[in-house]
C-alpha atoms as one frame of an Amber mdcrd trajectory, in Angstrom:
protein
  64.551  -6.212 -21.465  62.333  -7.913 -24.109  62.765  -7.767 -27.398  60.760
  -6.173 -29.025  58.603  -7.858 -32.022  56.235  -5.057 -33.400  55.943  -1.711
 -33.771  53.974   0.831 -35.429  54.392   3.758 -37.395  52.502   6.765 -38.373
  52.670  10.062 -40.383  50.620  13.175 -38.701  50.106  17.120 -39.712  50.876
  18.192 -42.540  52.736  16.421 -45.635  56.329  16.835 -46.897  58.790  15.291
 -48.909  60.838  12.908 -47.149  57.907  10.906 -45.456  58.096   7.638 -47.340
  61.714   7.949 -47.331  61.637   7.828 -43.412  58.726   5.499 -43.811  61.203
   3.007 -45.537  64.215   3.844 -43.456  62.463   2.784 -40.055  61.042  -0.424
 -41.629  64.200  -1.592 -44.013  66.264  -1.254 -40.500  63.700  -2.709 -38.864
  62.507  -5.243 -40.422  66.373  -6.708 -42.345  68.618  -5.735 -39.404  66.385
  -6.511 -36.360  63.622  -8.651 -37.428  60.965  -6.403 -36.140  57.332  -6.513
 -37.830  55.769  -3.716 -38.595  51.925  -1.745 -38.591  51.210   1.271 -40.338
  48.103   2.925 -38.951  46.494   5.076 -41.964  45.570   8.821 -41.334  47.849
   9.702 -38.710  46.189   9.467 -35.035  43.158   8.497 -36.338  44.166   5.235
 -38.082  45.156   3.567 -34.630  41.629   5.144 -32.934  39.753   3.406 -35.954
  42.351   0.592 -36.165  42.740   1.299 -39.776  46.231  -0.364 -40.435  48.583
  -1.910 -43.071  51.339  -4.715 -42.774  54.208  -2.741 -43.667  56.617  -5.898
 -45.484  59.797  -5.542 -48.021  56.853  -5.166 -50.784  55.227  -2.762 -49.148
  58.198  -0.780 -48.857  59.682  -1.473 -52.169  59.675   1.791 -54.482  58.628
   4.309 -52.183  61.987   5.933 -51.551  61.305   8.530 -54.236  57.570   9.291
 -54.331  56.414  12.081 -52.482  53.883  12.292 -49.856  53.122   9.554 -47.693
  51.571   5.903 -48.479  50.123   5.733 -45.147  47.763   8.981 -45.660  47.873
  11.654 -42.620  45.637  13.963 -40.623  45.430  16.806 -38.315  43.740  14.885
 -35.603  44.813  14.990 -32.289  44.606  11.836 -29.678  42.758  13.716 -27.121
  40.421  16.597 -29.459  39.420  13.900 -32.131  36.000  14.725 -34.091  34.223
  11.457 -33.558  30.832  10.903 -34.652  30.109  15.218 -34.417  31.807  15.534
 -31.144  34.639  15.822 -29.629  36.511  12.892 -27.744  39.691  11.854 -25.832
  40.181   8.893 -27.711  43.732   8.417 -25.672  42.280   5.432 -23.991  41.188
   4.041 -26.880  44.737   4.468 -28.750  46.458   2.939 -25.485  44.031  -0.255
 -25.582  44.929  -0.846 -29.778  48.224  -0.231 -28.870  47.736  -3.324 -26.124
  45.457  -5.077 -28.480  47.936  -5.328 -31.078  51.204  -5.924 -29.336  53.210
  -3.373 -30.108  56.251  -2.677 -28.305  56.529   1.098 -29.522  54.623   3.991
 -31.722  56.686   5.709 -34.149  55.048   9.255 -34.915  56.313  11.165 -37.595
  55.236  15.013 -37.787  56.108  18.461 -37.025  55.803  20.430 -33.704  52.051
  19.403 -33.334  52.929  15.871 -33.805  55.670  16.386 -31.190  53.322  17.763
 -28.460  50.650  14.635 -28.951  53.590  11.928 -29.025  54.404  13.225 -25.502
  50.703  13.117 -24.719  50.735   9.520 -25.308  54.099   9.077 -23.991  52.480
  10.267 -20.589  50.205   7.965 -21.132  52.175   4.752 -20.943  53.063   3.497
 -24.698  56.914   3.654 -26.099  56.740   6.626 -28.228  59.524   7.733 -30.651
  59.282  10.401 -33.111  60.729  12.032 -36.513  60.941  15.743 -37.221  59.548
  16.476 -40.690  58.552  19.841 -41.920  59.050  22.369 -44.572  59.163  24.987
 -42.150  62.467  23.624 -40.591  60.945  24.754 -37.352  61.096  21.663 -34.877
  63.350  22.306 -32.058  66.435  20.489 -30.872  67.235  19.269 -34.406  69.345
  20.502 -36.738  67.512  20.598 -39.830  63.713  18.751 -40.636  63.381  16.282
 -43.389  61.383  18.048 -46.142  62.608  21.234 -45.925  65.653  21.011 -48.398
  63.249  19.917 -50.856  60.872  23.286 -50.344  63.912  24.851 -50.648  64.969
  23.881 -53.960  61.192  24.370 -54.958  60.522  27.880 -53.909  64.234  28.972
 -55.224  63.839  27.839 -58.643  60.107  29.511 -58.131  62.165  32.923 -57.787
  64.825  31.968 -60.558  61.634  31.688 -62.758  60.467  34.717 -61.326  62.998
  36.982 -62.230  62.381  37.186 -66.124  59.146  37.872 -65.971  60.118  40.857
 -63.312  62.595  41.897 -65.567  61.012  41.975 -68.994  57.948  43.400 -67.974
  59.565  45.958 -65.155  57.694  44.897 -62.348  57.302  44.163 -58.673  56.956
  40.349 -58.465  55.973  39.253 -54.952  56.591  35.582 -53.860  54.465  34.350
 -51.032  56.578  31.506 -49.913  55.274  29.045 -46.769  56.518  29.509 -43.720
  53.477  30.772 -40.532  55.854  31.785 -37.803  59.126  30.858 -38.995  61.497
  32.203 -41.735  63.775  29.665 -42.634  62.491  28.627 -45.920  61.666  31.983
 -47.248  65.143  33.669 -46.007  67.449  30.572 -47.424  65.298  30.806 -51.018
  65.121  34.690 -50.892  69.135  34.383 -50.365  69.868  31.465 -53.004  67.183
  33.255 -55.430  68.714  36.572 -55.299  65.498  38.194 -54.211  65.928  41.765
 -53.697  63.852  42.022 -50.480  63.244  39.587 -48.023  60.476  39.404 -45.485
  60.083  37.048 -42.718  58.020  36.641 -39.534  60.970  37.446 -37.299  61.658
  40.643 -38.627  58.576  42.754 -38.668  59.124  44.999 -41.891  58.091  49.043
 -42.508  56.344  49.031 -46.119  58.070  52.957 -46.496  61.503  50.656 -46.264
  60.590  48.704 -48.619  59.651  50.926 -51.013  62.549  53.110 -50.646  64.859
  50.023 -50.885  63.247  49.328 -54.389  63.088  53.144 -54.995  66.950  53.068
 -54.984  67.198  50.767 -57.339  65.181  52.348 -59.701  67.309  55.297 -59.291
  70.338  53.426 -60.160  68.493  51.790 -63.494  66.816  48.385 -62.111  63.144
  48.526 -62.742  62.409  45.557 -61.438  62.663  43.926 -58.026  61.341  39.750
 -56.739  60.240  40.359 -52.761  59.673  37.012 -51.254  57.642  37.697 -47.747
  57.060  34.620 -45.915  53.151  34.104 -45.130  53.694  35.078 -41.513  55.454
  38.319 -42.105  53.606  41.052 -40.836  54.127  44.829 -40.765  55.508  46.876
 -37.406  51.847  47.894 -36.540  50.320  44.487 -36.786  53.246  42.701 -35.362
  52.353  44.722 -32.171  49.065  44.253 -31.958  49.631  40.388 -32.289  52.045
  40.569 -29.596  49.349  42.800 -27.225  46.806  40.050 -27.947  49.291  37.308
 -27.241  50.327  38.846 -23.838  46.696  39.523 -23.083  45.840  35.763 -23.166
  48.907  34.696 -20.992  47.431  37.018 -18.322  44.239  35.832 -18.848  42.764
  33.907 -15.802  38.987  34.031 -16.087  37.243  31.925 -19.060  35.541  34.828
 -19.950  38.837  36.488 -20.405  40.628  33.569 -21.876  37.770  33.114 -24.396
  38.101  37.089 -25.286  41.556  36.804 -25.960  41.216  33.618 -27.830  38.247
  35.720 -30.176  40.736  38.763 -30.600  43.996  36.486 -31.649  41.614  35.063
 -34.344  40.832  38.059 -35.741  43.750  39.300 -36.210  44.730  35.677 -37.945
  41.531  36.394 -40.216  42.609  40.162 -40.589  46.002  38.920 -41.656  45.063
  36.730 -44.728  45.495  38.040 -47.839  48.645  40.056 -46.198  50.553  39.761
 -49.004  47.905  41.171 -51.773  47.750  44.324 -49.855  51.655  44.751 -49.893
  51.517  44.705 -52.937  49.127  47.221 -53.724  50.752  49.446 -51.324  54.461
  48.699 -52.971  52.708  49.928 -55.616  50.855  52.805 -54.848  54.379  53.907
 -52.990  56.821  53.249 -56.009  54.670  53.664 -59.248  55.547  50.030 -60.588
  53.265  47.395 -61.402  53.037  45.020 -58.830  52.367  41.229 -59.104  51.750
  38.088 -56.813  52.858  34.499 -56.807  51.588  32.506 -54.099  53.570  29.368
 -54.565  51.674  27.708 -51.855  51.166  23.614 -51.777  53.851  23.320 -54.712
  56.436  23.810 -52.398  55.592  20.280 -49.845  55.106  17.758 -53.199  56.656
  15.851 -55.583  59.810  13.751 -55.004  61.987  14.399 -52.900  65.516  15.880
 -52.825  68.538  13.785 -52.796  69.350  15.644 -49.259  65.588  15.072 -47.997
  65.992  11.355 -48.810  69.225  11.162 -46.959  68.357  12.682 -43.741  64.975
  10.810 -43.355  66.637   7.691 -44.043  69.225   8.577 -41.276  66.960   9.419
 -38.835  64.777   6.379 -40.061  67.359   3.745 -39.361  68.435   5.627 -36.051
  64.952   5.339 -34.828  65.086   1.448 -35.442  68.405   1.709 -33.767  66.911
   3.132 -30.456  63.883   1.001 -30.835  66.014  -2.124 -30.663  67.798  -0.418
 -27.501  65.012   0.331 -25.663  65.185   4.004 -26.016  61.549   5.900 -26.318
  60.163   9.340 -25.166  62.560  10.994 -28.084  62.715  12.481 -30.627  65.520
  11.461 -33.358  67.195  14.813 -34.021  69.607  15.501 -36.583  73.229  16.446
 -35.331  75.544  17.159 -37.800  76.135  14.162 -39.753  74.824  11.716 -37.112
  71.348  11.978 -35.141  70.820  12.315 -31.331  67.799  11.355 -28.857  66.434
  14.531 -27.717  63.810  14.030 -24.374  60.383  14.833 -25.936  59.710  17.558
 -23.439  62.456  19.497 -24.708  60.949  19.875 -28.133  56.888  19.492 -27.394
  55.281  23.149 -27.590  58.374  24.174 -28.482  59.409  26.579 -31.882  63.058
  27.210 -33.680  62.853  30.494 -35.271  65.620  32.387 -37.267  67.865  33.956
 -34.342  68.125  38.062 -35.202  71.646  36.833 -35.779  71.699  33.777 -37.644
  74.218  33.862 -40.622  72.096  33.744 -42.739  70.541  37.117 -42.134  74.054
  38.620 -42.357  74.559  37.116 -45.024  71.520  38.816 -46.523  71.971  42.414
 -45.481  75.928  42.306 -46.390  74.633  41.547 -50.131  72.160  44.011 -50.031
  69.180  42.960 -49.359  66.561  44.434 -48.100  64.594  42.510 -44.807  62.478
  45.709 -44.368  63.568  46.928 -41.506
């Protein structure tokens, strides 16, 4: 096999702590222990369409291991749906033929599950594709954790701790919107480190009249006060079901004209379901008689620097990926595994979600204390 003399790297989807540290942990290994150069293309999929690019050398790198987001700038685009020019293009060709043009020997993709399914998109296509799992929502599959989400964690916990006094002094419902579309993780490990009294999460649809009587009791025993952290994909029992009936009717959709239906109904329940967490409020508080508040902590939670544990793992899984890189090893994703990382075959993790099991500890952990999970 060749050795390989140049790669590139990019960061795609959304951003999160941990990128540069990655960023620097691929290119330190690569660069000092293998004597690899290296490209970063700027704006995720799109830098390498528009062959936007930066050398990435020691000074480069120097520095970065601490600041949060991501010196290479990312995007949303997707190889094969890009927006050029007003329309819509497969620009795969195009990536494949900078790819050539440049020299590379491999494309290092950084991202969540998105990122995942488009680095196996141009894996099919022919280039050496390795990837990173990175997200706050700690929902890539076949890994054991994501680099950014310790960081989110600490962020929306201390968010709570904060939250507390202001429930307490003022005898109030605080409710904490904390990230988290279809997975829990992050809300139910903050919820359980912040002491919040009820937890919601998208794997658990919740009963508001649960809820209520949950903080009803507490009243009753002298604690006017209670923190709820829902996790911006909970949903209630009645709109969980109709998102699952809408789901189900677009998997048995065969026409267009049925496909396209079910696509317009899933969207407006998606539209229906923003600003979820204003009306539970209003309904905790119509139902218990306390004044109810909202916190949306929102973007806080994926910036500033990140955690000690964040910088660790992406600098594992950083110098791992030179590692396979060097050994010839592509169509993976670096996963973490316990103290040490593994190469996971792409097409087990493209399309692909880890969600809190029903019987994770962590959720027994959180009834045994008494919390409630609204169900």
């Amino acid at each position: 096999m060749a050795k390989i003399k140049r790669i590139g790297i990019l960061t795609a989807g959304g951003d999160s702590p941990g990128l540069n540290a990655a960023i620097r942990g691929v290119g330190k290994t690569a660069l000092g222990h293998y004597g690899m150069e290296i490209i970063g293309f700027r704006d995720g999929f799109r830098g390498i369409v528009e062959n936007r690019r930066l050398k990435l050398d020691k000074n480069a790198l120097a520095g970065i291991l601490t600041v949060g987001g991501t010196i290479l700038g990312t995007s949303r685009d997707k190889p094969h749906r890009m927006l050029i020019d007003g329309k819509t293009r497969d620009m795969t060709k195009v990536i494949v033929e900078n790819y050539e043009k440049l020299g590379l020997g491999a494309l290092v993709c950084l991202g969540g599950g998105g990122t995942q399914k488009n680095a196996l998109y141009l894996s099919e296509a022919g280039l050496n594709v390795i990837t990173l799992p990175k997200t706050i929502d700690n929902d890539v599959a076949m890994t054991d954790a994501t680099f950014g989400f310790a960081t989110a964690l600490d962020i929306a916990t201390d968010a709570i701790d904060r939250l507390h006094s202001t429930a307490h002094s003022h005898h109030r419902i605080i409710v904490a919107e904390v990230m988290g579309h279809r997975a829990g993780w992050l809300t139910l490990g903050a919820g359980i480190a912040g002491g919040a009294d009820v937890i919601l999460i998208p794997e658990i649809p919740y009963d508001v009249g649960k809820i209520a009587e949950a903080i009803g009791r507490r009243s009753r025993r002298g604690t006017n006060f209670s923190i709820v952290a829902v996790a911006e994909g909970a949903m209630s029992i009645d709109d969980a079901r109709a998102f699952r009936a809408a789901e189900a009717k677009r998997e048995r959709a065969r026409t267009l004209h049925d496909k396209k239906e079910a696509k317009v109904e899933l969207a407006a329940l998606e539209s229906r379901h923003t600003g979820n967490t204003m009306r539970l409020a209003r309904q905790l508080e119509e139902l218990t008689h306390l004044e109810s508040r909202v916190t949306i902590l929102g973007y806080v939670q994926r910036g500033g620097t990140p955690s000690a544990a964040d910088r660790l793992l992406a600098t594992r899984l950083g110098g791992s990926c030179a590692d396979l890189i060097n050994d010839g090893v592509f169509g993976v994703m670096v996963a973490a595994r316990g103290d040490g990382t593994e190469p996971v075959p792409l097409q087990k993790v493209a399309g692909k979600r880890k969600i809190v099991p029903l019987d994770h500890p962590w959720i027994q952990t959180a009834r045994h204390v008494g919390t409630c999970l609204g169900d």
